[in-house]
PDB file of C-alpha atoms in Angstrom:
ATOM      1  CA  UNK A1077    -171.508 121.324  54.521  1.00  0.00           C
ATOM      2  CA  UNK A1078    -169.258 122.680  51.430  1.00  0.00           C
ATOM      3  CA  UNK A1079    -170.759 122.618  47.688  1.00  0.00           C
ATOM      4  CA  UNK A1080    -168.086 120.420  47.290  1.00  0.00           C
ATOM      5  CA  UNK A1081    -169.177 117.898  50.510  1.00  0.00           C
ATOM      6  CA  UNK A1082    -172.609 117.701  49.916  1.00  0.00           C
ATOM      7  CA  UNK A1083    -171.853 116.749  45.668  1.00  0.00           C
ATOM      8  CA  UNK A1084    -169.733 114.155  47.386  1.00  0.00           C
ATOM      9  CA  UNK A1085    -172.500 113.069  49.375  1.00  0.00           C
ATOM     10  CA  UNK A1086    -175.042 113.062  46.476  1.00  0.00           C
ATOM     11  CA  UNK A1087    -172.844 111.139  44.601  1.00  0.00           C
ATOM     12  CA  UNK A1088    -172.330 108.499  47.473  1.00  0.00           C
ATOM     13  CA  UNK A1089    -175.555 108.255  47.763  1.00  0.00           C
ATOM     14  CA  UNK A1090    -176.654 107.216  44.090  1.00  0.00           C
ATOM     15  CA  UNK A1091    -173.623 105.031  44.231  1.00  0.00           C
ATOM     16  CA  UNK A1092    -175.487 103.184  47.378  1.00  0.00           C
ATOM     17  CA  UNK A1093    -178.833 103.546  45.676  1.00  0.00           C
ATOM     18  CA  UNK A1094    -177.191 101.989  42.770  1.00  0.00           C
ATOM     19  CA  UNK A1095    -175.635  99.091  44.339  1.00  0.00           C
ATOM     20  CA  UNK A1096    -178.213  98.122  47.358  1.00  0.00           C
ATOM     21  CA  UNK A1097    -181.572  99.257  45.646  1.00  0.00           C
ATOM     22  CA  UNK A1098    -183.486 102.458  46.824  1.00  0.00           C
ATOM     23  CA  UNK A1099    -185.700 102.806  49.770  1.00  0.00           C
ATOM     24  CA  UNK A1100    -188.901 102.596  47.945  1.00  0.00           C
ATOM     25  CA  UNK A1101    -191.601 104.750  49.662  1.00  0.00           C
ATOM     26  CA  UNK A1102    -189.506 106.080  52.368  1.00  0.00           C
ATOM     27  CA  UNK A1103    -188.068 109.044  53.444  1.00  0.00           C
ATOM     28  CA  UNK A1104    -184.383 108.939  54.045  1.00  0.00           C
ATOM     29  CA  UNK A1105    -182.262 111.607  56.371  1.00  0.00           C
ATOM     30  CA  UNK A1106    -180.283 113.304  54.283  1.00  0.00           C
ATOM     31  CA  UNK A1107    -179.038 116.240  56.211  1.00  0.00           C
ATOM     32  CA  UNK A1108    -178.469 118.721  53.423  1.00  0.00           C
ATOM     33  CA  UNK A1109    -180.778 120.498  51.065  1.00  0.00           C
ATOM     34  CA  UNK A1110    -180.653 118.289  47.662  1.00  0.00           C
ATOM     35  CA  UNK A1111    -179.671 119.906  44.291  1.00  0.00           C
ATOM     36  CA  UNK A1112    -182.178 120.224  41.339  1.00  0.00           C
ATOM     37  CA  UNK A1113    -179.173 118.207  39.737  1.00  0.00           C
ATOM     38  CA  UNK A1114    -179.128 115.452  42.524  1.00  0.00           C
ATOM     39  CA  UNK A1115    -183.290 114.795  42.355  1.00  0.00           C
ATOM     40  CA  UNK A1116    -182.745 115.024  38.540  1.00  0.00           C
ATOM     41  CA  UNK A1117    -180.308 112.292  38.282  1.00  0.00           C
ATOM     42  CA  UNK A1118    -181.811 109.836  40.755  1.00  0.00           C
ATOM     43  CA  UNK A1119    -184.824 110.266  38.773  1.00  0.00           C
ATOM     44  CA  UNK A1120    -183.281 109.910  35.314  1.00  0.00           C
ATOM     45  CA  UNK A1121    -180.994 106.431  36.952  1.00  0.00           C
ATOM     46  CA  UNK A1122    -184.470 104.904  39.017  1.00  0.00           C
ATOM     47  CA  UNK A1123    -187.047 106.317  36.854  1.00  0.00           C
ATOM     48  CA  UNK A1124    -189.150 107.002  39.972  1.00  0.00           C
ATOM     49  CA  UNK A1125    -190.162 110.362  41.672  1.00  0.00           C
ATOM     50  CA  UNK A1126    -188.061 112.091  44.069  1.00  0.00           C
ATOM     51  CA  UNK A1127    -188.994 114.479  46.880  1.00  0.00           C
ATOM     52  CA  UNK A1128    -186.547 116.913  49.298  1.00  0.00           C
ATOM     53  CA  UNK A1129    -188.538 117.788  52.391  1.00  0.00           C
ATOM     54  CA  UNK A1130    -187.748 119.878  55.249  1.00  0.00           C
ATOM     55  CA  UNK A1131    -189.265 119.551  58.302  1.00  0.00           C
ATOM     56  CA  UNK A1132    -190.157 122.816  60.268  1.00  0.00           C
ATOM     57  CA  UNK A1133    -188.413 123.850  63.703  1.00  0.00           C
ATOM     58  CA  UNK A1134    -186.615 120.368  63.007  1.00  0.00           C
ATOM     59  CA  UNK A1135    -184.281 121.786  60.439  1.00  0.00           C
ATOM     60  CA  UNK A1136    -183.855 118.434  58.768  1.00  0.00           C
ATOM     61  CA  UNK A1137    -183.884 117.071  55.153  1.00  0.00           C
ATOM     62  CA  UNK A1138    -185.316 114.265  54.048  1.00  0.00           C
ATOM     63  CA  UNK A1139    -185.383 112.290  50.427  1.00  0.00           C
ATOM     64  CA  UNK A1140    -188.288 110.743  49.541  1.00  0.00           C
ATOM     65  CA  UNK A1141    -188.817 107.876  47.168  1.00  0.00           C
ATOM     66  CA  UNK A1142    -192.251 107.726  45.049  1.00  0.00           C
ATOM     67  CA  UNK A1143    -193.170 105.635  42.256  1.00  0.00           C
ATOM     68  CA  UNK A1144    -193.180 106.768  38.240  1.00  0.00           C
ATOM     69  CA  UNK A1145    -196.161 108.629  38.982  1.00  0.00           C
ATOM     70  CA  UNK A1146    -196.306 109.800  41.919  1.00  0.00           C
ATOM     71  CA  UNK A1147    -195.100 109.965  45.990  1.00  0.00           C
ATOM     72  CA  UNK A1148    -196.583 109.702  49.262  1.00  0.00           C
ATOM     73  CA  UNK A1149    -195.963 112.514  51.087  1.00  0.00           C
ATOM     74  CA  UNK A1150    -198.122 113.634  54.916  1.00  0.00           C
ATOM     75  CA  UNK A1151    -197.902 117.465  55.189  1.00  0.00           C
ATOM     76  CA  UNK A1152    -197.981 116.618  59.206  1.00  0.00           C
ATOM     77  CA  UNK A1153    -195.172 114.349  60.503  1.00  0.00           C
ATOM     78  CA  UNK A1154    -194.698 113.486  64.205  1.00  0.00           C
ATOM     79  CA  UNK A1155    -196.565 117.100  64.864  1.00  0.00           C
ATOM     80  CA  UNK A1156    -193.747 118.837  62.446  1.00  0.00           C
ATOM     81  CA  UNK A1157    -194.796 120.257  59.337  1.00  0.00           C
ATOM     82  CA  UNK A1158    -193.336 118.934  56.224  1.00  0.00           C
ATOM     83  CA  UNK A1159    -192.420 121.560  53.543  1.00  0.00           C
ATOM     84  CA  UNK A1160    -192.361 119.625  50.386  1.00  0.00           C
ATOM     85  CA  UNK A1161    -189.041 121.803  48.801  1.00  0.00           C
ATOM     86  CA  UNK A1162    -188.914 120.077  45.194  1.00  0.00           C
ATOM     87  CA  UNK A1163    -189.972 116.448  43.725  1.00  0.00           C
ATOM     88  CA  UNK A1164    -189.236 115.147  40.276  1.00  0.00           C
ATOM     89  CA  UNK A1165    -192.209 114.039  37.343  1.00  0.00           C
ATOM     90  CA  UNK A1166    -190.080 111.328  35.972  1.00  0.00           C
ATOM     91  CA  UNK A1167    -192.844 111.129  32.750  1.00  0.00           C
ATOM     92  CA  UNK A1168    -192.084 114.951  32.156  1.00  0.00           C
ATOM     93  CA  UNK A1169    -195.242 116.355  33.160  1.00  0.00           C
ATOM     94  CA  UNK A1170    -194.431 120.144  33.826  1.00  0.00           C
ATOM     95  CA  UNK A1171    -197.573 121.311  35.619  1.00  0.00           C
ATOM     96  CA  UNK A1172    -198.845 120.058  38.937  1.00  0.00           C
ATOM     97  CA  UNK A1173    -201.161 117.434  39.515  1.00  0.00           C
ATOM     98  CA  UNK A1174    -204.106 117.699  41.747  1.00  0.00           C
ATOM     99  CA  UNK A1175    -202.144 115.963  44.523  1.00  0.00           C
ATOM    100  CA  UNK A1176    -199.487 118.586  44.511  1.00  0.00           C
ATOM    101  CA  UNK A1177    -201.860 121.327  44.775  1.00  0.00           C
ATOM    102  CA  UNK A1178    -203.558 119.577  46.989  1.00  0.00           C
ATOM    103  CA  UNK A1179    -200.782 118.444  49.452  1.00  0.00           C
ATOM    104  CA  UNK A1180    -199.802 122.267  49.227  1.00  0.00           C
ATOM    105  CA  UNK A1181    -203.306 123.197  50.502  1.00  0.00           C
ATOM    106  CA  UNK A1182    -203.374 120.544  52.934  1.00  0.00           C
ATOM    107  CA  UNK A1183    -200.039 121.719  54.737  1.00  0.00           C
ATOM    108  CA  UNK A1184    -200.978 125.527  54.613  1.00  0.00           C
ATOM    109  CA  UNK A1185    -204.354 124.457  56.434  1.00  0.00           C
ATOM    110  CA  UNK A1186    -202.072 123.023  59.395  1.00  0.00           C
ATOM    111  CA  UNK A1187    -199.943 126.326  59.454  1.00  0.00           C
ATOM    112  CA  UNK A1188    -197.356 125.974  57.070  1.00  0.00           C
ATOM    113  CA  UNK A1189    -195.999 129.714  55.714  1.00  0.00           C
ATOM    114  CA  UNK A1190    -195.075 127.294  52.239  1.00  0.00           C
ATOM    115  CA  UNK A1191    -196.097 129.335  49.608  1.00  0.00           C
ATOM    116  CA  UNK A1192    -195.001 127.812  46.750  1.00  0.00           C
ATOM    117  CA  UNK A1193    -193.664 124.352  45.623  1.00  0.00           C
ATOM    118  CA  UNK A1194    -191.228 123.023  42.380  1.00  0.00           C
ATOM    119  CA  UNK A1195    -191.462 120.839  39.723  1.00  0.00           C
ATOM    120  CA  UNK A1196    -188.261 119.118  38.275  1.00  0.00           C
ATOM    121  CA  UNK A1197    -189.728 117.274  35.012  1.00  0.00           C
ATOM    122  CA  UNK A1198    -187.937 114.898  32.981  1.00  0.00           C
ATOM    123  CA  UNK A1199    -185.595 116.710  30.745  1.00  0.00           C
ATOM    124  CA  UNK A1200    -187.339 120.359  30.963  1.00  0.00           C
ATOM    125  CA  UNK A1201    -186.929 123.317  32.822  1.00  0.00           C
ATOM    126  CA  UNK A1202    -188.224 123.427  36.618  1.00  0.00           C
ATOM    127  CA  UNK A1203    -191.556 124.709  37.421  1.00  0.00           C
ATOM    128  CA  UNK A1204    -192.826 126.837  40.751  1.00  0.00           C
ATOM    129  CA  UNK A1205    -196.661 126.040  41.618  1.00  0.00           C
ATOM    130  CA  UNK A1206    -198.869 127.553  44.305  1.00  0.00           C
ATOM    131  CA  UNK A1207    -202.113 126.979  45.394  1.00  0.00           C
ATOM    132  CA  UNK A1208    -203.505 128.820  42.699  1.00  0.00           C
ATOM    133  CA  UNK A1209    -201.391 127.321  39.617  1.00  0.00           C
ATOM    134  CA  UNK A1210    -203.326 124.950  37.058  1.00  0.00           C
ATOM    135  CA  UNK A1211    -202.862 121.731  37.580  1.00  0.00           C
ATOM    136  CA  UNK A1212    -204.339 118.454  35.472  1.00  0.00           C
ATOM    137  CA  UNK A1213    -207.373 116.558  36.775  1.00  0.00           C
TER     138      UNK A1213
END
């Protein structure tokens, strides 16, 4: 897909989100790798967190749809690891929680080479975390 498709296809999505109600808890196909702009604004318009995911050797993309404070996320799907690309913090929290670190963990212990995650809070700048990154407890 062009820059210009897939901003079409963000935007066709939030206008289906908008008018039909998201897919709460869910991961949707999405088929392209979403923009920090695209999780932003879904997060901004639902006030929930978002997640894109890519799923090893499948070479898919997936949207996931949390709650305000966090998402449900399984680092193993169908025997595919899940690389958790970038999720929202709709309350603006800029550092990783224990989950994150810990989902991180969790899918490097079933043999993901994901090194590093990111953090889109709420109106500031986006934040990479690894395994060894603070987090709040």
């Amino acid at each position: 897909m062009t820059p210009d498709e897939i901003m079409e296809e963000e935007n066709r999505l939030i206008d289906v989100f908008s008018n039909w109600g998201i897919p709460v808890h869910k991961g949707i196909f999405i088929g392209f790798l979403p923009s920090d702009n695209f999780i932003r604004r879904l997060t901004c318009k639902f006030n929930v967190e978002f997640a894109g995911v890519f799923t090893l050797g499948v070479k898919d993309y997936y949207l996931f749809v949390g709650d305000k404070n966090s998402i449900s996320l399984n680092p193993l799907s169908n025997g595919n690891i899940e690389i958790l690309i970038k999720h929202s913090h709709p309350m603006g929290n800029e550092l990783p929680s224990f989950m994150d670190v810990s989902w991180l963990k969790a899918a490097q212990s079933f043999g993901s080479p994901q090194k590093q995650s990111v953090i889109l809070p709420h109106q500031k700048p986006r934040f990479s975390f690894n395994v060894e990154s603070n987090y709040m407890k």
